[in-house]
């Protein structure tokens, strides 16, 4: 290696060593005893305030390196490692460094406790306080015996050249400082690595070709681009680079290194060579990271400790406290630091405290202070509290200190007194999660109620619990059963089991359903046997009761719907005959005759009856609720027709129904139920005094959001239903809770508390809002806002249009003879050619013989054997384009038919009206792509009843 290259590398090496010493100086205050415990090298800390520099701390690696135990080295000078062959120069160098308070690094021959010699690399670093005074020295020791032996074997011979000798010394210095060097001839790409460079990169010296590619390949993938960019920048602008990064050795081990490099240029300014160093910082990085981690852990552990932590010297002067000490004693940190610890000792114990402190410092050892006697602390406010103190001696640069851990044992003393009861209480709470717990001590007549139990009962935390208070919450109707169950549970001859379900009336008048289970323990025998303790749990089962009530209501409504459907089917058939034949007879009677007027009254009554049946069926149906466009003004008028007879004479009904209102998307059944519940609540409020029931329906448009105590309304178009009564009214607290399930202001047993809860759930499900205004003795106004649908084009009125006629052939099917006859005559009166059958089988037989004969199928939906939808489905197999009219008695059956019958179809609700049926027929027939002509030439239709087939048919 050329001399100038060696000198350049030497300069870089000195720069690295200088940086290394600077790093040691910057870590002042970091390597504390608890922080460096995990370091892999031996670390000892000596006290700089004492001339002989005694050891105050040694980490486990130091003890492993030297063989000495803690008690053998603490308080001793590190000169105990010296021996007969220890280099005097190294000893003097360390002594001068200790005297001057500066860092130092030597390699000396030291001796272990067993007398075995080893080469020890000692790094000495001073620790200064904020005033710049040296308080401690940190000794970092590493066994370098193998390295020294290797260096001895590579020493230059006596007659070697100066350059060779310098190179040898340089290699030794590099190994000592863990700094490798390299030289790169840029023109031919050759590189030269020092032995230490090879070792840093994980290779044996000379085992791989030293190239730039070998260097970059060893760089950590996350650091490679950054290092390469630094090298390229140096090649470009000539400025030396220095960058910290990671390398990955062939074994996969990651090392932290510091890379430096400088470039040499020729006369033309072109880079011709680059030289530099790579310093291994792994050990320092490890120590630094461990130090930082342990320092953070130490600070966090002390500050977040559940106990109070206090440090004081031999004179009792406080030098450190944590936040828990502030909370325990009521002093701030500034008020305690520098004060005597006697400040925290009660006056009656203060005189004896200095002797106890001196006794501890005379024989320092970790122990509990005050064992066997009571210890108390004195707070800033003068109150005392029992405590326990754990004492730990510490050797610091300021002298011997004591670290005290202080615990307030007031809660523990209370807990010890009730540990058995608390354990039993806890076990029961775990078994009956989320329930209220109570415990009754019969001997002292004390009763414990858990917070959850008080919440169930609606009682405050400061209200004392008692059996009498519990019984006061139980309604009179349920109290007798509860008392009987209590007597049986407390009967010494019984099992002690108590299980009862009853109602509670909270102080706020709300009603809850609870299930109570308890067990009573007895002691004594015979007549002396008596209850001693009862432990039990209370479960709020109101939600279960609500679900059960909803289920019963649903079952009831389903039964009503089934019964109403059956009755309506029969009634519809009869009503169809009455209404249909009356409509057929009306044109045959002179308009000025009494008979014509009488028949008109029959037709009018029949149509009203048809509307009534439809309303009853709609309200009682329990099928899946489907929202459809609905004109609310029509539904409200229909509901009022049903409700008007139920309104007492002493209540005046006023209605202002705007017609028509905008359509809404709603379920008809839900709207009927909403109307019924609101009117029922209003009537109930005026049942005693009478008053005015005012019902309004109108469109409302809101430009801005409106907020009230009972709801919030976004801007938009609404249909507003308002029901106002002049009854007794409600106070604001009651208004706030009227939508709660089971809440009622009526006496127990008179109100279910479900009406307005159901209203609120219906309106919320429809995207609306309920607003309530009420004043005691004035009345209540309930306003229901339901979102309106966009306006639609009005359908043309057809009520006064004469029924359209035709000439097609129509298959009419109904299992009722009167309806079959009506159908045939009605179709004939409209000009059609009817073929009438009284069951689906006969109709299918007639159709299957000549499918093309028929232009339209009109059939009843509900018939014995095969229903109308199945008949239409079978006919469509032969004639997919066959128009169908299905007649049914309810919307529920209509929905089922719509799902089954595909293609052109109309659905008519019974009882059938001539006008509706005539228009439906023409809509279907006119919608066909191809017209049809009569398939039969005869016009006369003769209806007869076949005794065997039970059918009504045409004769041709």
PDB file of C-alpha atoms in Angstrom, residues 6 13 26 124 131 215 235 273 286 306 321 323 353 400 408 489 537 561 597 644 671 683 713 849 859 889 932 949:
ATOM      1  CA  UNK A   6      -1.864   4.969   4.299  1.00  0.00           C
ATOM      2  CA  UNK A  13      -9.252   6.740  11.113  1.00  0.00           C
ATOM      3  CA  UNK A  26     -22.841  13.042  24.421  1.00  0.00           C
ATOM      4  CA  UNK A 124     -13.651   5.556  30.587  1.00  0.00           C
ATOM      5  CA  UNK A 131     -23.141  22.640  36.538  1.00  0.00           C
ATOM      6  CA  UNK A 215     -20.038  -3.192  -1.046  1.00  0.00           C
ATOM      7  CA  UNK A 235     -17.957  11.667  -7.266  1.00  0.00           C
ATOM      8  CA  UNK A 273      -9.530   7.270  -6.852  1.00  0.00           C
ATOM      9  CA  UNK A 286     -27.321  -1.423  20.876  1.00  0.00           C
ATOM     10  CA  UNK A 306     -49.574   2.573  41.758  1.00  0.00           C
ATOM     11  CA  UNK A 321     -41.333  12.167  44.341  1.00  0.00           C
ATOM     12  CA  UNK A 323     -47.362  11.869  41.037  1.00  0.00           C
ATOM     13  CA  UNK A 353     -38.469   9.149  63.150  1.00  0.00           C
ATOM     14  CA  UNK A 400     -26.328   6.954  49.963  1.00  0.00           C
ATOM     15  CA  UNK A 408     -52.225   3.809  51.421  1.00  0.00           C
ATOM     16  CA  UNK A 489     -87.909 -18.621  51.516  1.00  0.00           C
ATOM     17  CA  UNK A 537     -80.127 -11.395  41.811  1.00  0.00           C
ATOM     18  CA  UNK A 561    -107.434 -11.610   9.888  1.00  0.00           C
ATOM     19  CA  UNK A 597    -135.263   4.484  -7.020  1.00  0.00           C
ATOM     20  CA  UNK A 644    -117.129   7.769  14.459  1.00  0.00           C
ATOM     21  CA  UNK A 671    -101.596   3.776   8.647  1.00  0.00           C
ATOM     22  CA  UNK A 683    -110.469   9.984  23.448  1.00  0.00           C
ATOM     23  CA  UNK A 713     -87.764  17.940  10.752  1.00  0.00           C
ATOM     24  CA  UNK A 849    -110.570 -28.582 -26.045  1.00  0.00           C
ATOM     25  CA  UNK A 859    -111.850 -16.498 -12.659  1.00  0.00           C
ATOM     26  CA  UNK A 889    -111.600 -10.936  -1.678  1.00  0.00           C
ATOM     27  CA  UNK A 932    -110.165 -10.716 -32.595  1.00  0.00           C
ATOM     28  CA  UNK A 949    -120.941 -31.215 -13.077  1.00  0.00           C
TER      29      UNK A 949
END
